[in-house]
Amino acid sequence: MPPQPQIMVDLQMEQVMPHPDLRVIARLISQDPGLSGALLKIVNSPFFGLANRIASIQQAVNLLGCDSVINLINAQSIKGELTDEAIVTLNRFWDTAQDVAMTCLTLAKRIGYQAPDEAYTLGLFHNCGIPLMVKRFPDYMTVLEEAYYSAGGERRVVDTENRLLNTNHAVVGYFTAKSWNLPLHLCEAIASHHNALSIFSDDSGRDAQLKTLLAILKMAEHICQTHWILGNQSEDHEWQSIEQLVLEYVGLSEYDFENLRESIRELGTV
């Protein structure tokens, strides 16, 4: 996945400092899905033999150390040569990925989710299939806009993609996340993030972790207006179909959620 050009510039500026700051490097990397994914793939590889897979960028940077991280950054910069047209197209993806990630982190802390770093990682990576779809299908963003326009009720965003392209960004994102060795429950959340209506309609009590992560993500997407930034739609049709189920699951009234949304926007998260 191509890294965001400005992030690469900022990272290269930091790495030529006499004493590069790993905290600064981790913060910059955590803003970019492609760099974050490449870093997590390495640190979660069998070479490190970790007992548990890592989803925190700061932990990954600390484990790898400065030299290895800088080498990784340089390797990604070689892969990341994009045309001006592709950069403009993907700016919509990069902008919403970072905003949704920060909002997921804030929401996770507000509702008491025990692993806010995982919520951040899901927010950053949930649409990681989009850049790959753009590279494969030149008119993909037009398809995505139609998908958001048609979403709601029994029609999912990914149904339109499946009909027109025989695949979708959630499936591609799932396999990308697996290749990065992300924890399996995060991979499953990425695969399922446009299947929320079915998942929340199932009140059997199964998949509590998946439901909580998806609840955080869908609230964050709505707050960050993903339907507008990626889908070019004034109405969030998907959220309208799942709002009641999601809010009931996390124990928020519509009034509570509106206050939460406004407080997050006032904090400058989005």
CSV table of C-alpha atoms in Angstrom, one decimal:
chain,number,residue,atom,x,y,z
A,1,MET,CA,0.0,0.0,0.0
A,2,PRO,CA,1.6,3.4,-1.0
A,3,PRO,CA,2.4,5.6,1.9
A,4,GLN,CA,1.2,9.2,2.2
A,5,PRO,CA,3.8,11.5,0.6
A,6,GLN,CA,3.8,14.2,3.3
A,7,ILE,CA,4.2,11.5,6.0
A,8,MET,CA,7.3,10.3,4.1
A,9,VAL,CA,8.7,13.8,4.0
A,10,ASP,CA,8.2,14.3,7.7
A,11,LEU,CA,9.8,10.9,8.5
A,12,GLN,CA,12.8,11.6,6.4
A,13,MET,CA,13.3,14.9,8.1
A,14,GLU,CA,13.3,13.2,11.5
A,15,GLN,CA,15.6,10.4,10.5
A,16,VAL,CA,18.4,12.9,9.5
A,17,MET,CA,18.3,14.5,12.9
A,18,PRO,CA,21.5,13.9,15.0
A,19,HIS,CA,19.3,11.9,17.5
A,20,PRO,CA,16.0,10.7,15.9
A,21,ASP,CA,13.2,10.6,18.3
A,22,LEU,CA,11.4,7.2,18.3
A,23,ARG,CA,8.3,8.7,19.8
A,24,VAL,CA,8.0,11.2,16.9
A,25,ILE,CA,8.7,8.4,14.4
A,26,ALA,CA,6.0,6.2,16.0
A,27,ARG,CA,3.5,9.1,15.9
A,28,LEU,CA,4.2,9.8,12.2
A,29,ILE,CA,4.0,6.1,11.2
A,30,SER,CA,0.8,5.6,13.1
A,31,GLN,CA,-0.9,8.2,10.9
A,32,ASP,CA,-0.3,6.1,7.7
A,33,PRO,CA,-2.0,2.7,7.1
A,34,GLY,CA,0.6,1.5,4.6
A,35,LEU,CA,3.6,2.2,6.9
A,36,SER,CA,1.9,0.9,9.9
A,37,GLY,CA,0.9,-2.3,8.2
A,38,ALA,CA,4.5,-2.9,6.9
A,39,LEU,CA,5.9,-2.3,10.4
A,40,LEU,CA,3.4,-4.6,12.1
A,41,LYS,CA,4.0,-7.3,9.5
A,42,ILE,CA,7.7,-7.3,10.4
A,43,VAL,CA,7.3,-7.2,14.2
A,44,ASN,CA,4.6,-9.9,14.1
A,45,SER,CA,6.7,-12.2,11.9
A,46,PRO,CA,8.1,-15.5,13.2
A,47,PHE,CA,11.5,-13.9,13.4
A,48,PHE,CA,10.6,-12.1,16.6
A,49,GLY,CA,8.7,-15.1,18.1
A,50,LEU,CA,6.4,-12.9,20.2
A,51,ALA,CA,3.9,-14.8,22.3
A,52,ASN,CA,1.1,-12.3,21.4
A,53,ARG,CA,0.7,-10.3,18.2
A,54,ILE,CA,1.2,-6.6,18.5
A,55,ALA,CA,-1.3,-4.0,17.3
A,56,SER,CA,0.5,-0.9,18.8
A,57,ILE,CA,2.8,1.1,16.6
A,58,GLN,CA,4.7,2.5,19.6
A,59,GLN,CA,5.4,-1.0,20.8
A,60,ALA,CA,6.5,-2.1,17.4
A,61,VAL,CA,8.9,0.9,17.0
A,62,ASN,CA,10.4,0.3,20.4
A,63,LEU,CA,11.0,-3.4,19.6
A,64,LEU,CA,12.5,-2.8,16.2
A,65,GLY,CA,14.7,0.1,17.1
A,66,CYS,CA,15.7,3.2,15.2
A,67,ASP,CA,17.9,1.7,12.5
A,68,SER,CA,15.4,-1.0,11.5
A,69,VAL,CA,12.5,1.4,11.4
A,70,ILE,CA,14.4,3.9,9.2
A,71,ASN,CA,15.4,1.0,6.8
A,72,LEU,CA,11.7,0.1,6.6
A,73,ILE,CA,10.7,3.7,5.9
A,74,ASN,CA,13.3,3.9,3.1
A,75,ALA,CA,12.0,0.7,1.5
A,76,GLN,CA,8.4,1.9,1.6
A,77,SER,CA,9.4,5.2,0.0
A,78,ILE,CA,10.8,3.3,-3.0
A,79,LYS,CA,7.5,1.4,-3.4
A,80,GLY,CA,5.5,4.6,-2.9
A,81,GLU,CA,6.1,6.4,-6.2
A,82,LEU,CA,2.6,7.5,-7.3
A,83,THR,CA,1.3,9.6,-10.1
A,84,ASP,CA,-0.2,13.0,-9.2
A,85,GLU,CA,-3.6,11.7,-10.2
A,86,ALA,CA,-3.3,8.7,-7.8
A,87,ILE,CA,-2.2,11.0,-5.0
A,88,VAL,CA,-5.2,13.2,-5.4
A,89,THR,CA,-7.6,10.2,-5.5
A,90,LEU,CA,-6.0,8.6,-2.4
A,91,ASN,CA,-6.0,11.8,-0.4
A,92,ARG,CA,-9.7,11.1,0.4
A,93,PHE,CA,-8.6,7.7,1.8
A,94,TRP,CA,-5.7,9.0,3.8
A,95,ASP,CA,-7.7,11.9,5.4
A,96,THR,CA,-10.5,9.7,6.6
A,97,ALA,CA,-8.2,6.8,7.8
A,98,GLN,CA,-6.4,9.1,10.3
A,99,ASP,CA,-9.6,10.8,11.4
A,100,VAL,CA,-11.5,7.6,12.0
A,101,ALA,CA,-8.5,6.1,13.8
A,102,MET,CA,-8.3,9.0,16.3
A,103,THR,CA,-12.0,9.0,16.8
A,104,CYS,CA,-12.0,5.2,17.4
A,105,LEU,CA,-9.3,5.7,20.1
A,106,THR,CA,-11.4,8.5,21.8
A,107,LEU,CA,-14.6,6.5,21.6
A,108,ALA,CA,-12.9,3.3,23.0
A,109,LYS,CA,-11.7,5.3,26.0
A,110,ARG,CA,-15.1,6.9,26.5
A,111,ILE,CA,-17.0,3.6,26.6
A,112,GLY,CA,-14.4,1.8,28.6
A,113,TYR,CA,-13.1,-0.7,25.9
A,114,GLN,CA,-10.0,-2.4,27.4
A,115,ALA,CA,-7.8,-2.2,24.4
A,116,PRO,CA,-8.0,1.4,22.9
A,117,ASP,CA,-4.9,0.8,20.8
A,118,GLU,CA,-6.7,-2.0,19.0
A,119,ALA,CA,-9.6,0.3,18.3
A,120,TYR,CA,-7.1,2.9,16.8
A,121,THR,CA,-5.5,0.1,14.7
A,122,LEU,CA,-8.9,-0.9,13.4
A,123,GLY,CA,-9.8,2.6,12.5
A,124,LEU,CA,-6.6,3.1,10.6
A,125,PHE,CA,-6.8,-0.2,8.7
A,126,HIS,CA,-10.5,-0.9,8.2
A,127,ASN,CA,-10.4,0.5,4.7
A,128,CYS,CA,-6.9,-0.6,3.8
A,129,GLY,CA,-8.3,-2.4,0.8
A,130,ILE,CA,-9.3,0.8,-0.9
A,131,PRO,CA,-5.8,1.9,-2.2
A,132,LEU,CA,-5.3,-1.6,-3.6
A,133,MET,CA,-8.7,-1.4,-5.3
A,134,VAL,CA,-7.8,2.0,-6.8
A,135,LYS,CA,-4.6,0.6,-8.2
A,136,ARG,CA,-6.5,-2.4,-9.7
A,137,PHE,CA,-9.6,-0.6,-10.9
A,138,PRO,CA,-9.1,3.0,-12.3
A,139,ASP,CA,-12.8,3.9,-11.8
A,140,TYR,CA,-13.0,2.4,-8.4
A,141,MET,CA,-13.9,5.6,-6.5
A,142,THR,CA,-16.9,6.0,-8.8
A,143,VAL,CA,-18.0,2.5,-7.9
A,144,LEU,CA,-17.5,3.3,-4.2
A,145,GLU,CA,-19.7,6.4,-4.5
A,146,GLU,CA,-22.5,4.4,-6.0
A,147,ALA,CA,-22.0,1.8,-3.3
A,148,TYR,CA,-22.5,4.4,-0.6
A,149,TYR,CA,-25.5,5.9,-2.4
A,150,SER,CA,-27.2,2.5,-2.6
A,151,ALA,CA,-26.4,1.4,0.9
A,152,GLY,CA,-29.0,0.9,3.6
A,153,GLY,CA,-31.5,-1.6,4.8
A,154,GLU,CA,-30.6,-5.0,3.3
A,155,ARG,CA,-28.1,-3.6,0.7
A,156,ARG,CA,-24.5,-3.4,2.0
A,157,VAL,CA,-21.8,-1.1,0.6
A,158,VAL,CA,-19.9,-4.1,-0.5
A,159,ASP,CA,-22.9,-5.6,-2.4
A,160,THR,CA,-22.5,-2.9,-5.1
A,161,GLU,CA,-18.7,-3.6,-5.3
A,162,ASN,CA,-19.3,-7.3,-5.6
A,163,ARG,CA,-21.9,-6.8,-8.4
A,164,LEU,CA,-19.7,-4.5,-10.5
A,165,LEU,CA,-16.2,-5.7,-9.7
A,166,ASN,CA,-16.6,-9.3,-8.3
A,167,THR,CA,-14.7,-8.3,-5.1
A,168,ASN,CA,-14.8,-5.6,-2.5
A,169,HIS,CA,-12.5,-3.5,-0.3
A,170,ALA,CA,-13.4,-5.4,2.9
A,171,VAL,CA,-12.3,-8.7,1.4
A,172,VAL,CA,-9.1,-7.2,0.0
A,173,GLY,CA,-8.5,-5.4,3.4
A,174,TYR,CA,-9.0,-8.7,5.3
A,175,PHE,CA,-6.3,-10.5,3.3
A,176,THR,CA,-4.0,-7.5,3.5
A,177,ALA,CA,-4.4,-7.3,7.2
A,178,LYS,CA,-3.7,-11.1,7.5
A,179,SER,CA,-0.5,-10.6,5.4
A,180,TRP,CA,0.6,-8.0,7.9
A,181,ASN,CA,0.0,-10.6,10.7
A,182,LEU,CA,-2.5,-8.4,12.5
A,183,PRO,CA,-4.4,-10.1,15.4
A,184,LEU,CA,-7.1,-12.4,13.9
A,185,HIS,CA,-10.0,-10.6,15.6
A,186,LEU,CA,-8.9,-7.3,13.9
A,187,CYS,CA,-8.7,-9.0,10.5
A,188,GLU,CA,-12.2,-10.4,11.1
A,189,ALA,CA,-13.5,-6.9,12.0
A,190,ILE,CA,-12.0,-5.5,8.8
A,191,ALA,CA,-13.7,-8.2,6.8
A,192,SER,CA,-17.0,-7.6,8.5
A,193,HIS,CA,-17.1,-3.8,8.8
A,194,HIS,CA,-19.9,-3.4,6.1
A,195,ASN,CA,-21.8,-6.3,7.5
A,196,ALA,CA,-22.8,-4.6,10.7
A,197,LEU,CA,-26.6,-4.9,10.3
A,198,SER,CA,-26.5,-8.7,10.2
A,199,ILE,CA,-24.0,-8.9,13.1
A,200,PHE,CA,-25.9,-6.5,15.4
A,201,SER,CA,-29.2,-8.2,14.5
A,202,ASP,CA,-27.8,-11.4,15.9
A,203,ASP,CA,-28.6,-11.2,19.7
A,204,SER,CA,-27.3,-14.7,20.5
A,205,GLY,CA,-24.5,-13.1,22.5
A,206,ARG,CA,-21.7,-14.5,20.3
A,207,ASP,CA,-18.8,-12.3,19.1
A,208,ALA,CA,-19.0,-9.7,21.8
A,209,GLN,CA,-15.5,-8.5,21.0
A,210,LEU,CA,-16.3,-8.2,17.3
A,211,LYS,CA,-19.5,-6.3,18.1
A,212,THR,CA,-17.8,-3.8,20.4
A,213,LEU,CA,-15.0,-3.1,17.9
A,214,LEU,CA,-17.5,-2.7,15.1
A,215,ALA,CA,-19.7,-0.4,17.3
A,216,ILE,CA,-16.8,1.8,17.9
A,217,LEU,CA,-15.8,1.8,14.2
A,218,LYS,CA,-19.3,2.6,12.9
A,219,MET,CA,-19.8,5.4,15.3
A,220,ALA,CA,-16.4,6.8,14.3
A,221,GLU,CA,-17.1,6.5,10.6
A,222,HIS,CA,-20.4,8.4,11.1
A,223,ILE,CA,-18.8,11.1,13.3
A,224,CYS,CA,-16.0,11.6,10.7
A,225,GLN,CA,-18.5,11.6,7.8
A,226,THR,CA,-16.9,8.8,5.8
A,227,HIS,CA,-20.1,8.7,3.7
A,228,TRP,CA,-19.3,12.2,2.5
A,229,ILE,CA,-15.5,12.0,2.2
A,230,LEU,CA,-15.3,8.6,0.5
A,231,GLY,CA,-18.9,8.1,-0.7
A,232,ASN,CA,-19.7,11.7,-1.8
A,233,GLN,CA,-23.1,11.3,-0.1
A,234,SER,CA,-24.8,13.9,2.0
A,235,GLU,CA,-26.7,11.2,3.9
A,236,ASP,CA,-25.2,8.3,5.9
A,237,HIS,CA,-27.5,5.6,4.6
A,238,GLU,CA,-25.5,2.8,6.3
A,239,TRP,CA,-25.6,4.5,9.7
A,240,GLN,CA,-29.3,5.1,9.4
A,241,SER,CA,-29.9,1.3,9.1
A,242,ILE,CA,-27.7,0.4,12.1
A,243,GLU,CA,-27.8,3.4,14.4
A,244,GLN,CA,-30.4,2.1,16.9
A,245,LEU,CA,-28.8,-1.4,17.1
A,246,VAL,CA,-25.3,0.0,17.6
A,247,LEU,CA,-26.3,2.6,20.3
A,248,GLU,CA,-28.4,0.0,22.1
A,249,TYR,CA,-25.4,-2.4,22.2
A,250,VAL,CA,-23.0,0.2,23.7
A,251,GLY,CA,-25.7,1.6,26.0
A,252,LEU,CA,-26.0,5.1,24.6
A,253,SER,CA,-29.1,7.1,23.9
A,254,GLU,CA,-29.3,9.2,20.7
A,255,TYR,CA,-28.9,12.2,23.0
A,256,ASP,CA,-25.8,10.7,24.6
A,257,PHE,CA,-24.3,10.0,21.3
A,258,GLU,CA,-25.0,13.5,19.9
A,259,ASN,CA,-23.2,15.0,23.0
A,260,LEU,CA,-20.3,12.6,22.6
A,261,ARG,CA,-20.0,13.4,18.9
A,262,GLU,CA,-20.0,17.2,19.6
A,263,SER,CA,-17.4,16.8,22.4
A,264,ILE,CA,-15.1,14.8,20.1
A,265,ARG,CA,-15.4,17.5,17.4
A,266,GLU,CA,-14.7,20.2,19.9
A,267,LEU,CA,-11.5,18.3,21.0
A,268,GLY,CA,-10.4,18.6,17.4
A,269,THR,CA,-10.2,14.9,16.8
A,270,VAL,CA,-12.1,15.4,13.5
